[in-house]
PDB file of C-alpha atoms and ligand atoms in Angstrom:
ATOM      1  CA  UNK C 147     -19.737  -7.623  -4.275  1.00  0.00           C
ATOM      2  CA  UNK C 148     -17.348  -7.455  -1.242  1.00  0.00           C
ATOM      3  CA  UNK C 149     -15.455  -4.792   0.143  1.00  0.00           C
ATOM      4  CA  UNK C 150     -11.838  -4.820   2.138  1.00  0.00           C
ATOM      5  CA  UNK C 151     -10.458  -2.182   4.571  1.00  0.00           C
ATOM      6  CA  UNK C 152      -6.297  -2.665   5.050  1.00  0.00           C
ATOM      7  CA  UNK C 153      -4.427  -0.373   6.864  1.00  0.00           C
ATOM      8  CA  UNK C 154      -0.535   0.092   7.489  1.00  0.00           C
ATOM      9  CA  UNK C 155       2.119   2.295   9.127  1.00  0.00           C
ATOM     10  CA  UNK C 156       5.812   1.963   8.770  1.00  0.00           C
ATOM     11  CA  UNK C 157       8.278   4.520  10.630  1.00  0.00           C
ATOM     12  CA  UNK C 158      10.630   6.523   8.721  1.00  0.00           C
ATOM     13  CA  UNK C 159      14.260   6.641   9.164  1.00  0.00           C
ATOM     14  CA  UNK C 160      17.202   7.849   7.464  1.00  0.00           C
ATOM     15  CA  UNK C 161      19.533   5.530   4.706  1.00  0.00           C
ATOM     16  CA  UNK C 162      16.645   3.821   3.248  1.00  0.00           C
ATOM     17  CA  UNK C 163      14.886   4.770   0.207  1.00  0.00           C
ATOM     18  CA  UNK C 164      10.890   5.911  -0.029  1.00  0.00           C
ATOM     19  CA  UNK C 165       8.831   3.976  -2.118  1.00  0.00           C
ATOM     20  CA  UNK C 166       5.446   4.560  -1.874  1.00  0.00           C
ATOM     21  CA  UNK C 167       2.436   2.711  -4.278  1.00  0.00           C
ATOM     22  CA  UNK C 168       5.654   1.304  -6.371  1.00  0.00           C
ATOM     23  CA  UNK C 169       7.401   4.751  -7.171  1.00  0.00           C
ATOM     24  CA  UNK C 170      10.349   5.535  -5.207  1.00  0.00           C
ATOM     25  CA  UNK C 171      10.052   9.442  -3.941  1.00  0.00           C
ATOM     26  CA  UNK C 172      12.900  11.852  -3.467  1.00  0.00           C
ATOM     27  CA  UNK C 173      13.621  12.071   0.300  1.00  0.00           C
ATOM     28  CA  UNK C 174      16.053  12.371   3.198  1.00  0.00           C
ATOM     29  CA  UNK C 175      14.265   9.660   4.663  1.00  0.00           C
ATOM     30  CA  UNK C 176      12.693   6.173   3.736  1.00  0.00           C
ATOM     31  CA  UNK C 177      10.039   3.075   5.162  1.00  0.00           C
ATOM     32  CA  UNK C 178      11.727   1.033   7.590  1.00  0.00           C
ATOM     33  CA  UNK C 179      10.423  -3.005   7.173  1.00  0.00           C
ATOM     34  CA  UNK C 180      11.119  -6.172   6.352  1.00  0.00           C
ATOM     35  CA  UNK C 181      10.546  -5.730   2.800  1.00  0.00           C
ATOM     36  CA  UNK C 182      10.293  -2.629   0.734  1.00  0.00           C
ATOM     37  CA  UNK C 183       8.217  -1.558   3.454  1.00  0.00           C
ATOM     38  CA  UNK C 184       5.965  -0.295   0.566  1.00  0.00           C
ATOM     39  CA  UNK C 185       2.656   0.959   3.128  1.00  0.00           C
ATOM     40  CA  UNK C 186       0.775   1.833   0.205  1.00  0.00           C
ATOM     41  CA  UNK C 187       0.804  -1.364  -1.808  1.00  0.00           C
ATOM     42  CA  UNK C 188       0.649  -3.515   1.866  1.00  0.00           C
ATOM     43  CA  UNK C 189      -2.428  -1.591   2.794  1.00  0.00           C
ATOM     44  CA  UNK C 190      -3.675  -2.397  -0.818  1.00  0.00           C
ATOM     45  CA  UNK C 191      -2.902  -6.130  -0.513  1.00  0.00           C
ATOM     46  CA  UNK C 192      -4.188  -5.829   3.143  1.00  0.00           C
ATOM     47  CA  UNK C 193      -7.832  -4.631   1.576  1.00  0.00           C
ATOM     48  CA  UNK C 194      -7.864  -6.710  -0.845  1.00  0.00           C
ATOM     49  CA  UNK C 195      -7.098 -10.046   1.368  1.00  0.00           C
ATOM     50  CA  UNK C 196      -9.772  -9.062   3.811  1.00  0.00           C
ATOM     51  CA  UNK C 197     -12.710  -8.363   0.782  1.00  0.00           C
ATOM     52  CA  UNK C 198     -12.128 -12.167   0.558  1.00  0.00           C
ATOM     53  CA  UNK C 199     -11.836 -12.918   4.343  1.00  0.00           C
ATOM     54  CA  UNK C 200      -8.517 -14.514   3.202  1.00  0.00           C
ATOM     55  CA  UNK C 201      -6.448 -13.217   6.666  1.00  0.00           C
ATOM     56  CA  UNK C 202      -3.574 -10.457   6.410  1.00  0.00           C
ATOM     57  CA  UNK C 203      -0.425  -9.697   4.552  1.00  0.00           C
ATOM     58  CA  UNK C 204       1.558 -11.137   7.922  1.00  0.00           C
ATOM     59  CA  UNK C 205       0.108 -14.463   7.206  1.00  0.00           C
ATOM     60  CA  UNK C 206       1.126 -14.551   3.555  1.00  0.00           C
ATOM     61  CA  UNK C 207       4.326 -13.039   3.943  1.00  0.00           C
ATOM     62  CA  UNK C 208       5.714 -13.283   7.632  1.00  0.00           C
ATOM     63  CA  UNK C 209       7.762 -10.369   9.068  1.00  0.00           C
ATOM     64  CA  UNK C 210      10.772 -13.350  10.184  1.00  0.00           C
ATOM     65  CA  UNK C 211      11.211 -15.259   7.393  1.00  0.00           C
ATOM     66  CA  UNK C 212      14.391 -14.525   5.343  1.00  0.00           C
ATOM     67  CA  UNK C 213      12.379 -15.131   1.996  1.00  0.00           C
ATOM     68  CA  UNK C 214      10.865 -11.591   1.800  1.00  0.00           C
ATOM     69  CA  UNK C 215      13.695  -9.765   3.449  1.00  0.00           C
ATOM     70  CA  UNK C 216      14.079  -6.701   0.949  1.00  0.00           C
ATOM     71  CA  UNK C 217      11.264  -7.902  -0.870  1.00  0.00           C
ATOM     72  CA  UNK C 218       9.213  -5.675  -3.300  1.00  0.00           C
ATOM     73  CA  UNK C 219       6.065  -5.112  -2.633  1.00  0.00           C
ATOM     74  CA  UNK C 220       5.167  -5.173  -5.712  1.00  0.00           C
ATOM     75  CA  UNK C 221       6.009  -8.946  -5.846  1.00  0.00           C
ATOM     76  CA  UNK C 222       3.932  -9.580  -2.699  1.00  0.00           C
ATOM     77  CA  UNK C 223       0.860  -7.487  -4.104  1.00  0.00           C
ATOM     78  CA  UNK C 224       1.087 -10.175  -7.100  1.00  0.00           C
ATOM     79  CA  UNK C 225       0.520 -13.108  -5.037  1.00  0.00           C
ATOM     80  CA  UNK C 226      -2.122 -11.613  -3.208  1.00  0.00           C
ATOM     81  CA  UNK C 227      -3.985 -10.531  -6.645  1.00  0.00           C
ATOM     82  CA  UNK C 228      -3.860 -14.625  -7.468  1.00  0.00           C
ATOM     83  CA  UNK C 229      -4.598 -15.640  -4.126  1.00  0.00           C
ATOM     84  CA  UNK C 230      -8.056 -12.971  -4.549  1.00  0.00           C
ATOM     85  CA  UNK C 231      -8.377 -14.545  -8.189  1.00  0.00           C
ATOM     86  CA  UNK C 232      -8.362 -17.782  -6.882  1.00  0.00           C
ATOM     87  CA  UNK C 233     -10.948 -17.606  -4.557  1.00  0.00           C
ATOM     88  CA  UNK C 234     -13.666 -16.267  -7.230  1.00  0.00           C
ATOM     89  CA  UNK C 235     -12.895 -12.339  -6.560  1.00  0.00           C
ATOM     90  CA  UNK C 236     -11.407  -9.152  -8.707  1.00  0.00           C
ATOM     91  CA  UNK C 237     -11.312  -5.565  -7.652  1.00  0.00           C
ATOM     92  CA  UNK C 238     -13.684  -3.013  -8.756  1.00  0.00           C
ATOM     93  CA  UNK C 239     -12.296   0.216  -7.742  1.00  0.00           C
ATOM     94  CA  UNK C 240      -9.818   1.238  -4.600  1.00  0.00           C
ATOM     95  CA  UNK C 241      -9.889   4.547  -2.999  1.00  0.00           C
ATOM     96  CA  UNK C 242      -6.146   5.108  -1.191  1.00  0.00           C
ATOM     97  CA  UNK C 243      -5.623   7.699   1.936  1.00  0.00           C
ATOM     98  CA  UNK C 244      -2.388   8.369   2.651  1.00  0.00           C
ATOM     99  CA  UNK C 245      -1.554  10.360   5.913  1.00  0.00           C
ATOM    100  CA  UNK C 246       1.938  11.876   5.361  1.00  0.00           C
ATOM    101  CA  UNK C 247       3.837  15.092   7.097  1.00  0.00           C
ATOM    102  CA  UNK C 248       6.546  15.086   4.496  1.00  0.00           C
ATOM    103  CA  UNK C 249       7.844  15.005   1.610  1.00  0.00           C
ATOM    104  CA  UNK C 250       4.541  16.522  -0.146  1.00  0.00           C
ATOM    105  CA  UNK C 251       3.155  13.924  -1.840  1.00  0.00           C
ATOM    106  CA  UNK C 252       1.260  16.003  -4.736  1.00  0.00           C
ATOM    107  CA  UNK C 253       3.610  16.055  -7.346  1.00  0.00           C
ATOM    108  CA  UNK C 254       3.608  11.782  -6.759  1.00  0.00           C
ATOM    109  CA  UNK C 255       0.142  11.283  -7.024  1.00  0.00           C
ATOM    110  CA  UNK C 256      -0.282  10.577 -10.584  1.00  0.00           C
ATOM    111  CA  UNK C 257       2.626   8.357 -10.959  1.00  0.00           C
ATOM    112  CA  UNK C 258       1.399   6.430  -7.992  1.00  0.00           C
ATOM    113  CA  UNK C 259      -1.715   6.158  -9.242  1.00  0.00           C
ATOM    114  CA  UNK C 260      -0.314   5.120 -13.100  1.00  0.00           C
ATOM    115  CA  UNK C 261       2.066   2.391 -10.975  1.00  0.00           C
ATOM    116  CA  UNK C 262      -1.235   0.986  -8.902  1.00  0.00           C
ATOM    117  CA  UNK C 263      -3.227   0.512 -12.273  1.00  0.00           C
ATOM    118  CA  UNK C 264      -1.020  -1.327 -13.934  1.00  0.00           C
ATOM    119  CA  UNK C 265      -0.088  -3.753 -10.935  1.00  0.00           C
ATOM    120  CA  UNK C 266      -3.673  -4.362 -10.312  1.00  0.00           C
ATOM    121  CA  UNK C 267      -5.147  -4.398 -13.882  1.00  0.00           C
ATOM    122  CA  UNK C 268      -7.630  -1.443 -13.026  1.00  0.00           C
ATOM    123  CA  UNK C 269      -7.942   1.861 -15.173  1.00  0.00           C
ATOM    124  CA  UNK C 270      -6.677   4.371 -13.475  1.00  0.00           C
ATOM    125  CA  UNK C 271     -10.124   6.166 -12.874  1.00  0.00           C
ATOM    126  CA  UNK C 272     -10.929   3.254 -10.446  1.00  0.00           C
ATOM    127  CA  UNK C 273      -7.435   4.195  -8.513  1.00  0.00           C
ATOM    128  CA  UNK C 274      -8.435   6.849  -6.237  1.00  0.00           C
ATOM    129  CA  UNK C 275      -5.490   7.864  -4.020  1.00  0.00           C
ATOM    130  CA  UNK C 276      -5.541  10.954  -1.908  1.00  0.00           C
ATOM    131  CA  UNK C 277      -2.505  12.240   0.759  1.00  0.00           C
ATOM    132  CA  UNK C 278      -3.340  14.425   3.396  1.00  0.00           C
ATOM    133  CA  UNK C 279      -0.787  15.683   6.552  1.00  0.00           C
ATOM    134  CA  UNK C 280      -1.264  14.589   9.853  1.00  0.00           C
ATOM    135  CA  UNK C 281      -1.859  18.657  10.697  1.00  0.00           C
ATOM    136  CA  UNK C 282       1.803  18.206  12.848  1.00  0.00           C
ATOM    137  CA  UNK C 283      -0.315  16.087  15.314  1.00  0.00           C
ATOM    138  CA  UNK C 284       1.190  12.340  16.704  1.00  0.00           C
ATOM    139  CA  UNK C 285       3.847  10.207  15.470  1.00  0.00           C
ATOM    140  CA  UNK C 286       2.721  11.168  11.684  1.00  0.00           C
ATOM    141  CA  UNK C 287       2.702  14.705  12.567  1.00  0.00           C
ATOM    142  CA  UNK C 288       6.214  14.821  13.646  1.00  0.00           C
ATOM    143  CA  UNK C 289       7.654  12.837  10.425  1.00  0.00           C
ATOM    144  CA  UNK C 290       8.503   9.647  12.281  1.00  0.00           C
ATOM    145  CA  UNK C 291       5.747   7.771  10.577  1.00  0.00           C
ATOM    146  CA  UNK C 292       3.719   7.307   7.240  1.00  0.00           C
ATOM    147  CA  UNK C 293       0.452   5.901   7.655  1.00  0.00           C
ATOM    148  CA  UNK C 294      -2.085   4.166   5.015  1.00  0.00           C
ATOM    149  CA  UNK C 295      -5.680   3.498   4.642  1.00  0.00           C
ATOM    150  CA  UNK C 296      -7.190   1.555   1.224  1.00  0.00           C
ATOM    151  CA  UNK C 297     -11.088   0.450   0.865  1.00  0.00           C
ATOM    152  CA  UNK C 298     -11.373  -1.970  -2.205  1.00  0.00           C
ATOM    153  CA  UNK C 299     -14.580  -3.003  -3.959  1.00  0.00           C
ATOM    154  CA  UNK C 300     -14.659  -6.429  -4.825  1.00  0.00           C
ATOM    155  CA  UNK C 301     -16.270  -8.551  -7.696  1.00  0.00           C
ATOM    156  CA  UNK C 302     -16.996 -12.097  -7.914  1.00  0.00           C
ATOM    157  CA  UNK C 303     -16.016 -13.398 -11.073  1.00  0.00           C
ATOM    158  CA  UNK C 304     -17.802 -16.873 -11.338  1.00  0.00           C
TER     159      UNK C 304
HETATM  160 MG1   MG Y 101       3.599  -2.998   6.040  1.00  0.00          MG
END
């Protein structure tokens, strides 16, 4: 067994749309990245990558080249799944925190959850994904930033 920690923040800003875990969410404001700026799915592909000691999502996909400008996450979470597949590992379970002022997050939980399963192959009781405010505190706090935590559980499949 191994387990990954990944981690991500991406500021939000207005004219670009929110997608969070895959499922674009109704709001005045969106990620602001290279790519989809997706910080679910990167902090998913982050804790996955380091389970395997395989480096970071900036190594895989870097931030300057014009390959993954716009890029969906979804697509990027793919690669990593082979790159974790190809080293002798598959995840187990993966237990999401995501730290969010606004737009309430509730309502998108189960789709989020539904969208993780199926781009990771796991059922969706081994998708755990909670979202919790910031309590108005920081750069979270004020709704200039979403912020992501994942812990995966790792199996070696040789
Ligand atoms: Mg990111």
């Amino acid at each position: 067994m191994r387990i990954g920690h990944g981690y991500d923040i991406h500021r939000l800003v207005e004219g670009r749309p929110l997608i969070l875990g895959g499922v674009e969410i109704p709001y005045e404001k969106g990620l602001l990245g290279h790519s989809d700026a997706d910080a679910v799915l990167h902090a998913i592909a982050d804790s996955l990558l380091g389970a395997c000691a395989l480096g970071d999502i900036g190594e895989f996909f870097p931030d300057d080249d014009p390959q993954f400008k716009d890029a969906a996450s979804s697509d990027l979470l793919s690669v990593v799944i082979d790159a974790v597949k190809e080293a002798g590992f598959e995840a187990v379970n993966m237990d999401i925190n995501v730290i969010c002022e606004a737009p309430r997050l509730m309502p998108h939980k189960l789709a989020m959850r539904e969208r993780i399963a199926e781009l990771t192959g796991l059922s969706l009781d081994s998708v755990s994904l909670k979202a919790r405010t910031a309590e108005g505190l920081g750069v979270v706090g004020r709704c200039e930033a979403i912020e992501v935590h994942c812990t995966s559980l790792l199996r070696s499949i040789n």
